[in-house]
Short mmCIF file of C-alpha atoms and ligand atoms in Angstrom, two decimals:
data_model
loop_
_atom_site.label_atom_id
_atom_site.label_comp_id
_atom_site.label_asym_id
_atom_site.label_seq_id
_atom_site.Cartn_x
_atom_site.Cartn_y
_atom_site.Cartn_z
CA MET A 1227 76.95 59.32 68.14
CA SER A 1228 78.72 58.44 71.64
CA LYS A 1229 76.93 57.45 74.45
CA LYS A 1230 76.25 59.96 77.39
CA PRO A 1231 79.11 58.90 80.22
CA VAL A 1232 76.79 57.19 83.34
CA ARG A 1233 78.10 57.39 86.89
CA VAL A 1234 79.10 53.81 88.79
CA ALA A 1235 79.14 54.28 92.22
CA VAL A 1236 81.60 51.04 94.11
CA THR A 1237 81.59 50.58 98.04
CA GLY A 1238 84.29 48.75 98.91
CA ALA A 1239 87.13 49.92 95.97
CA ALA A 1240 90.17 49.03 97.44
CA GLY A 1241 89.15 45.69 99.00
CA GLN A 1242 89.44 42.31 97.35
CA ILE A 1243 86.51 42.30 95.17
CA GLY A 1244 87.19 46.08 94.45
CA TYR A 1245 90.30 44.90 92.83
CA ALA A 1246 88.62 42.56 90.82
CA ILE A 1247 85.52 44.23 89.45
CA LEU A 1248 87.06 48.01 88.64
CA PHE A 1249 89.10 47.55 85.05
CA ARG A 1250 86.20 44.82 84.24
CA ILE A 1251 83.58 47.90 84.79
CA ALA A 1252 86.05 50.56 83.09
CA SER A 1253 86.85 48.01 80.54
CA GLY A 1254 82.55 47.73 79.31
CA GLU A 1255 82.26 44.73 80.21
CA MET A 1256 80.04 45.35 82.43
CA LEU A 1257 77.26 48.26 80.72
CA GLY A 1258 78.82 47.58 76.98
CA LYS A 1259 81.84 48.74 74.71
CA ASP A 1260 80.68 51.47 73.86
CA GLN A 1261 79.18 52.83 77.04
CA PRO A 1262 81.46 55.36 78.80
CA VAL A 1263 81.42 55.30 82.56
CA VAL A 1264 82.80 57.72 85.72
CA LEU A 1265 84.24 55.43 88.30
CA SER A 1266 82.47 56.80 91.94
CA LEU A 1267 84.90 54.88 94.68
CA LEU A 1268 83.89 55.15 98.10
CA GLU A 1269 86.36 53.62 100.88
CA VAL A 1270 86.30 53.69 104.56
CA PRO A 1271 87.98 57.69 105.61
CA MET A 1272 90.77 55.84 107.08
CA GLU A 1273 93.98 56.76 105.85
CA LYS A 1274 95.19 53.63 104.79
CA ALA A 1275 91.98 52.51 102.94
CA GLN A 1276 92.51 56.06 101.01
CA GLN A 1277 95.73 55.45 99.99
CA ALA A 1278 94.95 51.75 99.02
CA LEU A 1279 91.85 53.53 96.91
CA GLN A 1280 94.69 56.48 96.00
CA GLY A 1281 96.72 53.15 94.30
CA VAL A 1282 93.99 51.57 92.86
CA ILE A 1283 93.34 55.00 90.50
CA MET A 1284 96.74 54.51 89.57
CA GLU A 1285 96.35 51.87 87.80
CA LEU A 1286 93.04 52.29 86.61
CA GLN A 1287 94.67 55.33 85.00
CA ASP A 1288 97.18 53.60 83.43
CA CYS A 1289 94.94 51.12 82.02
CA ALA A 1290 94.08 54.23 79.73
CA PHE A 1291 90.74 52.75 79.08
CA PRO A 1292 89.13 54.51 76.35
CA LEU A 1293 86.01 53.92 78.55
CA LEU A 1294 86.88 55.28 81.55
CA VAL A 1295 86.49 59.17 81.10
CA GLY A 1296 86.44 60.06 85.09
CA ILE A 1297 87.76 58.70 88.83
CA GLU A 1298 86.62 59.84 91.40
CA ALA A 1299 87.74 59.09 95.44
CA HIS A 1300 85.28 59.45 98.63
CA SER A 1301 85.22 58.96 101.60
CA ASP A 1302 81.66 59.98 102.46
CA PRO A 1303 78.54 58.37 100.64
CA LEU A 1304 76.16 61.28 100.52
CA THR A 1305 79.35 62.97 97.66
CA ALA A 1306 80.40 59.37 96.22
CA PHE A 1307 76.48 58.37 95.60
CA LYS A 1308 75.42 61.74 94.26
CA ASP A 1309 73.91 61.73 90.73
CA VAL A 1310 75.15 57.74 90.46
CA ASP A 1311 72.67 55.56 87.31
CA TYR A 1312 74.52 51.84 89.41
CA ALA A 1313 75.90 51.35 92.46
CA LEU A 1314 77.90 48.66 93.96
CA LEU A 1315 77.62 47.99 97.76
CA ILE A 1316 80.36 45.69 98.29
CA GLY A 1317 82.25 47.44 101.15
CA SER A 1318 80.90 45.76 104.08
CA ARG A 1319 82.65 44.30 107.86
CA PRO A 1320 83.59 40.56 107.40
CA ARG A 1321 82.47 38.90 110.64
CA GLY A 1322 85.65 38.08 113.05
CA PRO A 1323 86.39 35.90 115.39
CA GLY A 1324 83.72 34.86 117.90
CA MET A 1325 81.46 37.36 116.83
CA GLU A 1326 78.18 36.49 116.57
CA ARG A 1327 75.26 36.89 113.77
CA ALA A 1328 73.34 39.41 115.24
CA GLU A 1329 76.69 41.74 116.37
CA LEU A 1330 77.35 41.65 112.28
CA LEU A 1331 74.12 41.96 111.44
CA ALA A 1332 74.31 45.67 113.71
CA VAL A 1333 77.42 46.65 112.24
CA ASN A 1334 76.72 46.18 108.60
CA ALA A 1335 73.14 47.15 109.58
CA GLU A 1336 74.59 51.22 110.55
CA ILE A 1337 76.62 51.21 107.14
CA PHE A 1338 73.52 49.59 104.95
CA THR A 1339 71.20 52.44 106.47
CA ALA A 1340 73.64 55.74 105.86
CA GLN A 1341 74.17 54.32 102.45
CA GLY A 1342 70.41 53.82 101.36
CA LYS A 1343 69.87 56.96 103.53
CA ALA A 1344 72.51 58.96 100.59
CA LEU A 1345 71.05 56.80 97.89
CA ASP A 1346 67.57 58.19 98.74
CA LYS A 1347 68.69 62.10 99.10
CA VAL A 1348 71.22 61.79 96.28
CA ALA A 1349 70.93 59.11 93.71
CA SER A 1350 69.71 58.79 90.61
CA ARG A 1351 65.78 57.94 90.57
CA ASN A 1352 66.44 55.52 88.20
CA VAL A 1353 69.40 54.35 90.20
CA LYS A 1354 70.19 50.40 89.69
CA VAL A 1355 71.55 49.01 93.57
CA LEU A 1356 73.10 45.54 93.45
CA VAL A 1357 74.07 44.77 97.03
CA VAL A 1358 77.13 42.53 97.26
CA GLY A 1359 78.99 42.83 101.51
CA ASN A 1360 77.35 39.78 103.09
CA PRO A 1361 74.87 39.29 104.52
CA ALA A 1362 73.91 40.43 100.95
CA ASN A 1363 69.92 39.82 101.49
CA THR A 1364 69.15 41.28 104.75
CA ASN A 1365 71.61 44.56 103.40
CA ALA A 1366 69.50 45.14 101.04
CA TYR A 1367 66.33 45.02 102.83
CA ILE A 1368 68.24 47.74 104.84
CA ALA A 1369 69.26 49.82 102.41
CA MET A 1370 66.05 49.39 100.22
CA LYS A 1371 64.20 50.50 103.57
CA SER A 1372 66.24 53.44 104.29
CA ALA A 1373 65.87 54.59 101.06
CA PRO A 1374 61.71 55.39 100.68
CA SER A 1375 61.96 57.62 98.32
CA LEU A 1376 63.56 55.21 95.70
CA PRO A 1377 61.40 52.98 93.86
CA ARG A 1378 61.73 49.62 95.98
CA LYS A 1379 62.54 47.23 92.18
CA ASN A 1380 66.12 49.57 92.00
CA PHE A 1381 67.30 47.66 95.06
CA THR A 1382 68.50 43.51 94.76
CA ALA A 1383 71.11 41.34 96.47
CA MET A 1384 73.63 39.15 94.91
CA LEU A 1385 72.72 35.64 94.30
CA ARG A 1386 74.44 34.76 90.85
CA LEU A 1387 77.49 33.31 92.14
CA ASP A 1388 75.62 30.59 93.70
CA HIS A 1389 73.75 30.39 90.25
CA ASN A 1390 77.00 30.43 89.00
CA ARG A 1391 78.39 27.28 91.14
CA ALA A 1392 75.30 25.73 90.23
CA LEU A 1393 75.69 25.89 86.32
CA SER A 1394 79.32 24.62 87.28
CA GLN A 1395 78.16 22.19 89.33
CA ILE A 1396 75.57 20.98 86.70
CA ALA A 1397 77.73 21.03 84.11
CA ALA A 1398 80.15 19.04 85.35
CA LYS A 1399 77.70 16.02 86.58
CA THR A 1400 76.51 15.83 82.79
CA GLY A 1401 79.51 16.66 81.02
CA LYS A 1402 77.46 19.43 79.37
CA ALA A 1403 78.59 22.86 78.35
CA VAL A 1404 77.87 25.50 80.90
CA ALA A 1405 76.97 27.24 78.03
CA ASP A 1406 73.75 25.19 76.96
CA ILE A 1407 71.99 25.23 80.77
CA GLU A 1408 69.22 27.09 80.41
CA LYS A 1409 66.52 27.98 83.47
CA MET A 1410 68.69 26.95 86.33
CA THR A 1411 67.02 29.08 89.40
CA VAL A 1412 68.42 29.73 92.90
CA TRP A 1413 65.78 30.65 95.89
CA GLY A 1414 65.96 32.44 99.15
CA ASN A 1415 69.52 33.79 101.05
CA HIS A 1416 72.47 33.81 99.77
CA SER A 1417 73.76 31.74 102.68
CA PRO A 1418 74.01 27.82 102.69
CA THR A 1419 70.02 27.36 102.54
CA MET A 1420 69.81 28.74 99.55
CA TYR A 1421 67.97 26.24 97.69
CA ALA A 1422 69.37 26.01 93.93
CA ASP A 1423 67.30 24.29 91.86
CA TYR A 1424 67.89 22.54 88.71
CA ARG A 1425 64.06 20.89 88.59
CA PHE A 1426 62.86 23.36 85.54
CA ALA A 1427 65.95 23.03 83.44
CA THR A 1428 67.39 22.00 80.15
CA ILE A 1429 70.13 20.92 78.15
CA LYS A 1430 69.39 21.56 74.23
CA GLY A 1431 65.49 21.51 75.09
CA GLU A 1432 66.40 18.21 77.29
CA SER A 1433 65.59 17.92 80.27
CA VAL A 1434 68.61 18.12 83.48
CA LYS A 1435 66.39 16.28 85.98
CA THR A 1436 65.61 13.53 83.91
CA MET A 1437 69.32 13.39 82.76
CA ILE A 1438 70.50 13.42 86.44
CA ASN A 1439 67.69 10.98 87.63
CA ASP A 1440 69.19 11.08 90.83
CA GLU A 1441 67.44 12.75 94.41
CA VAL A 1442 70.48 11.93 96.49
CA TRP A 1443 72.91 13.68 94.55
CA ASN A 1444 70.74 16.44 94.65
CA LYS A 1445 70.20 16.07 98.20
CA ASP A 1446 73.38 15.42 99.55
CA THR A 1447 75.79 16.63 97.22
CA PHE A 1448 74.45 19.18 95.17
CA LEU A 1449 72.94 21.50 97.14
CA PRO A 1450 75.57 21.65 100.37
CA THR A 1451 78.16 21.41 97.52
CA VAL A 1452 76.66 24.80 95.97
CA GLY A 1453 75.99 26.26 99.41
CA LYS A 1454 79.13 25.66 101.20
CA ARG A 1455 81.28 26.76 98.59
CA GLY A 1456 82.01 30.19 99.59
CA ALA A 1457 83.30 28.36 103.11
CA ALA A 1458 85.32 25.73 100.66
CA ILE A 1459 87.21 28.56 98.93
CA ILE A 1460 87.93 30.34 102.37
CA ALA A 1461 89.16 27.38 103.57
CA ALA A 1462 91.28 26.89 100.67
CA ARG A 1463 92.41 30.78 99.53
CA GLY A 1464 92.43 32.00 103.74
CA VAL A 1465 90.34 34.54 101.98
CA SER A 1466 86.93 34.78 100.68
CA SER A 1467 86.01 34.52 97.09
CA ALA A 1468 86.54 37.89 94.93
CA ALA A 1469 87.42 37.07 91.18
CA SER A 1470 84.41 34.96 91.06
CA ALA A 1471 82.10 37.77 93.47
CA ALA A 1472 83.17 40.50 91.26
CA ASN A 1473 82.02 38.10 87.55
CA ALA A 1474 79.09 37.39 89.43
CA ALA A 1475 78.28 40.78 90.29
CA ILE A 1476 79.72 41.82 86.58
CA ASP A 1477 76.49 39.30 84.91
CA HIS A 1478 73.90 40.40 87.06
CA MET A 1479 74.32 44.15 86.52
CA ARG A 1480 75.14 43.44 82.83
CA ASP A 1481 72.08 41.69 82.59
CA TRP A 1482 69.71 43.67 83.89
CA ALA A 1483 70.91 46.70 82.21
CA LEU A 1484 71.11 45.40 78.94
CA GLY A 1485 68.32 42.45 79.10
CA THR A 1486 68.62 38.42 78.97
CA ASN A 1487 67.50 37.70 75.50
CA GLY A 1488 64.55 35.31 77.73
CA LYS A 1489 67.24 33.53 79.34
CA TRP A 1490 67.10 33.25 83.33
CA VAL A 1491 69.56 34.64 85.70
CA THR A 1492 68.99 34.72 89.57
CA MET A 1493 69.21 37.94 91.40
CA GLY A 1494 68.00 39.00 94.67
CA ILE A 1495 64.74 41.34 94.63
CA PRO A 1496 62.27 42.27 96.57
CA SER A 1497 58.91 39.66 97.07
CA ASP A 1498 55.96 41.20 95.87
CA GLY A 1499 54.26 38.19 97.64
CA GLN A 1500 54.77 35.75 94.89
CA TYR A 1501 55.22 32.23 95.98
CA GLY A 1502 54.16 33.01 99.06
CA ILE A 1503 57.37 35.20 100.09
CA PRO A 1504 56.05 38.22 102.32
CA LYS A 1505 56.37 41.12 100.39
CA ASP A 1506 59.78 43.20 100.98
CA THR A 1507 61.32 39.82 101.60
CA MET A 1508 65.03 40.11 99.62
CA PHE A 1509 65.34 37.15 97.88
CA GLY A 1510 66.60 34.66 95.01
CA PHE A 1511 64.20 34.23 92.35
CA ALA A 1512 64.44 33.26 88.39
CA VAL A 1513 63.93 36.60 86.68
CA THR A 1514 64.31 37.39 82.90
CA CYS A 1515 65.94 40.82 82.16
CA GLU A 1516 65.00 43.39 79.29
CA GLY A 1517 64.90 47.01 78.89
CA GLY A 1518 66.43 47.94 82.27
CA GLU A 1519 64.09 45.78 83.92
CA TYR A 1520 63.95 42.82 86.06
CA LYS A 1521 61.05 40.44 85.51
CA LEU A 1522 60.05 37.71 87.95
CA VAL A 1523 59.58 33.80 86.01
CA GLU A 1524 55.69 33.40 87.57
CA GLY A 1525 53.44 30.19 88.20
CA LEU A 1526 57.19 27.35 89.02
CA GLU A 1527 55.06 24.40 90.51
CA VAL A 1528 56.59 24.28 93.63
CA ASP A 1529 56.91 20.28 95.18
CA ALA A 1530 56.75 19.18 98.47
CA PHE A 1531 60.89 19.22 98.60
CA SER A 1532 61.09 22.93 97.18
CA GLN A 1533 58.81 24.06 99.70
CA GLU A 1534 60.74 22.37 102.67
CA ARG A 1535 63.71 24.44 101.29
CA ILE A 1536 62.12 27.64 100.49
CA ASN A 1537 60.95 27.67 104.11
CA VAL A 1538 63.96 26.76 105.89
CA THR A 1539 65.88 29.53 103.44
CA LEU A 1540 62.39 32.00 103.84
CA LYS A 1541 62.46 31.62 108.17
CA GLU A 1542 66.54 32.76 107.87
CA LEU A 1543 65.68 35.50 106.41
CA GLN A 1544 63.21 36.46 108.58
CA ASP A 1545 65.24 36.30 111.65
CA GLU A 1546 67.72 38.34 110.37
CA GLN A 1547 65.30 41.06 109.29
CA ALA A 1548 63.86 40.41 112.81
CA GLY A 1549 67.16 40.97 114.10
CA VAL A 1550 67.61 44.73 112.38
CA ALA A 1551 63.76 45.81 112.69
CA HIS A 1552 64.86 47.85 115.57
CA LEU A 1553 67.23 49.78 113.62
CA LEU A 1554 65.01 50.66 110.77
N1 NAI B 2418 77.21 38.01 98.30
C1 NAI B 2418 78.20 37.77 97.50
O1 NAI B 2418 77.91 36.85 96.71
C2 NAI B 2418 79.30 37.17 98.19
C3 NAI B 2418 79.69 38.62 99.15
N2 NAI B 2418 80.89 38.64 99.79
C4 NAI B 2418 80.54 39.77 100.32
O2 NAI B 2418 81.80 41.02 99.80
C5 NAI B 2418 81.88 41.60 101.00
C6 NAI B 2418 83.33 42.78 100.49
O3 NAI B 2418 84.47 41.44 100.47
P1 NAI B 2418 85.92 41.15 100.46
O4 NAI B 2418 86.21 42.60 98.74
O5 NAI B 2418 86.04 40.11 100.29
O6 NAI B 2418 86.39 41.93 101.46
P2 NAI B 2418 87.50 43.06 101.78
O7 NAI B 2418 87.27 43.36 103.20
O8 NAI B 2418 88.89 42.77 101.12
O9 NAI B 2418 87.59 44.07 101.59
C7 NAI B 2418 85.90 45.60 102.00
C8 NAI B 2418 86.44 46.72 101.66
O10 NAI B 2418 85.00 47.76 102.25
C9 NAI B 2418 85.63 48.46 103.17
N3 NAI B 2418 84.36 48.90 103.64
C10 NAI B 2418 83.99 48.50 104.63
N4 NAI B 2418 82.92 48.99 104.93
C11 NAI B 2418 82.88 50.56 104.07
C12 NAI B 2418 82.00 51.47 103.44
N5 NAI B 2418 80.96 51.75 105.29
N6 NAI B 2418 81.98 52.30 103.09
C13 NAI B 2418 83.02 52.17 102.24
N7 NAI B 2418 83.47 50.86 101.86
C14 NAI B 2418 83.79 50.12 103.09
C15 NAI B 2418 86.78 48.10 103.57
O11 NAI B 2418 87.43 49.14 104.14
C16 NAI B 2418 87.65 47.42 102.84
O12 NAI B 2418 88.61 47.61 102.05
C17 NAI B 2418 82.17 41.08 102.48
O13 NAI B 2418 80.85 41.14 102.96
C18 NAI B 2418 82.44 39.95 101.56
O14 NAI B 2418 81.89 38.56 102.56
C19 NAI B 2418 81.59 37.81 99.04
C20 NAI B 2418 81.95 37.39 98.02
C21 NAI B 2418 80.56 36.89 97.96
O1 OAA B 2419 81.40 32.71 102.07
C1 OAA B 2419 81.67 33.77 102.69
O2 OAA B 2419 82.14 34.76 103.12
C2 OAA B 2419 81.67 34.97 100.96
C3 OAA B 2419 80.93 34.36 100.22
O3 OAA B 2419 79.59 35.38 100.62
C4 OAA B 2419 80.61 33.05 98.90
O4 OAA B 2419 81.77 33.04 98.46
O5 OAA B 2419 79.55 32.37 98.97
#
C-alpha cells in the first residue's frame, strides 16, 4: 500500500537554495523514494517574488515527479505551515553593504518570530523544523522560543554544511574516501567560529588524528578552511553557496527522518545542558538518528584546545541571543 503524503513547507522557495532543493525533495531524495509529498512554498508577498515562485512551480510540474502529489504557493506563514510535517526555513535577509550584525539579527528576528508563532499555531505537533537562513542557530533559537506549544526538540539549525565541508577536507588530506570517514563532528555556531573536530574520527577503524598527526595543520589550515568556506565561495561565485547548502539540508532532514544506522552526523539542536552548554542554546553537536529522533552523542572527552574552541563559539552564540532577547 502506498504511504500517506506528508506536507513539506519550504520558505524562500524562489531563492537560490530553494531552486537547488525543491526538485530533490520532489524526487524523493529527502524522505525516501516511497514517500509522496505535498510542497507548501512560502515567499514574501511581493509581486516579483511570487511571480518567480510561479515559474519554479511550473518547472516542478514539468518534471512530472511521481511522488509530488501537490504544490501550493503562499505568502503567509499561517497558511503555508498548516499541518506541515517538515518545515525548511530557508528564506531570510542576507547582510547588505554596511549592515551591522545586530541590524541583521533584528530584521531576521522578526521573520523567525512570526514563523515560529505560525508553526506553533498551525503545524503538525510532530513537525520537524530545520533552519537554514542565517544566522541559522540564532534564527532557530528564535523560532523555537516563539513556539512554546511545540516540543523544543522539533527545532534544529543547519550545521551539516560545515560537517560535509570538514569530511571533504579530511578526505583530501588523507587521500581516503569521504564515504569511509566516521565519527566526524562540528561543535557550535554555523559561523567561522564553528569547531570542526576530527579527534574521534576513524577511517576503516583507524584514527584520523593519528593518521594526520599535525596539530599545526589542524589549527592553521583545516579549521580556517572549513570556517571560512562560505566566504571563499562568495568571493569565487559572487553569490553564496546554494547547491551545497541545499544538499546539506537534504542530508540533515533525510537522516533525521530515516535514521543514520548508528553513524554520527552533526545537527544544531537545543542543548539540554550537556558539555556545559546552557539549556536551549542552539548548538552543533554530534548526534545519531533513529526512529525519527536524534540522540546526542554523550561522554566525549573535551581537551583544553577543544574547550577553548567551544568557549569561543558558545560566547558568539550567547552574544547573538542577548542581541535578540528584547524581541522574544
Ligand atoms: N546554514 C547554512 O549552512 C547556510 C545558510 N545560508 C543562508 O540561507 C539563506 C537563503 O540563501 P539563498 O537561497 O542563497 O538566498 P536568496 O536571497 O537567493 O533567497 C532567499 C529567498 O528568501 C525569500 N524570503 C525572504 N524573507 C522571507 C520570508 N520572511 N518568508 C519567506 N521567504 C522569504 C526571498 O524573497 C528570497 O527569494 C540566507 O540567509 C543564506 O545566508 C546559505 C548557505 C548556507
Ligand atoms: O557564508 C554565507 O553567507 C553562506 C553560508 O552560510 C555558508 O556558505 O556557509
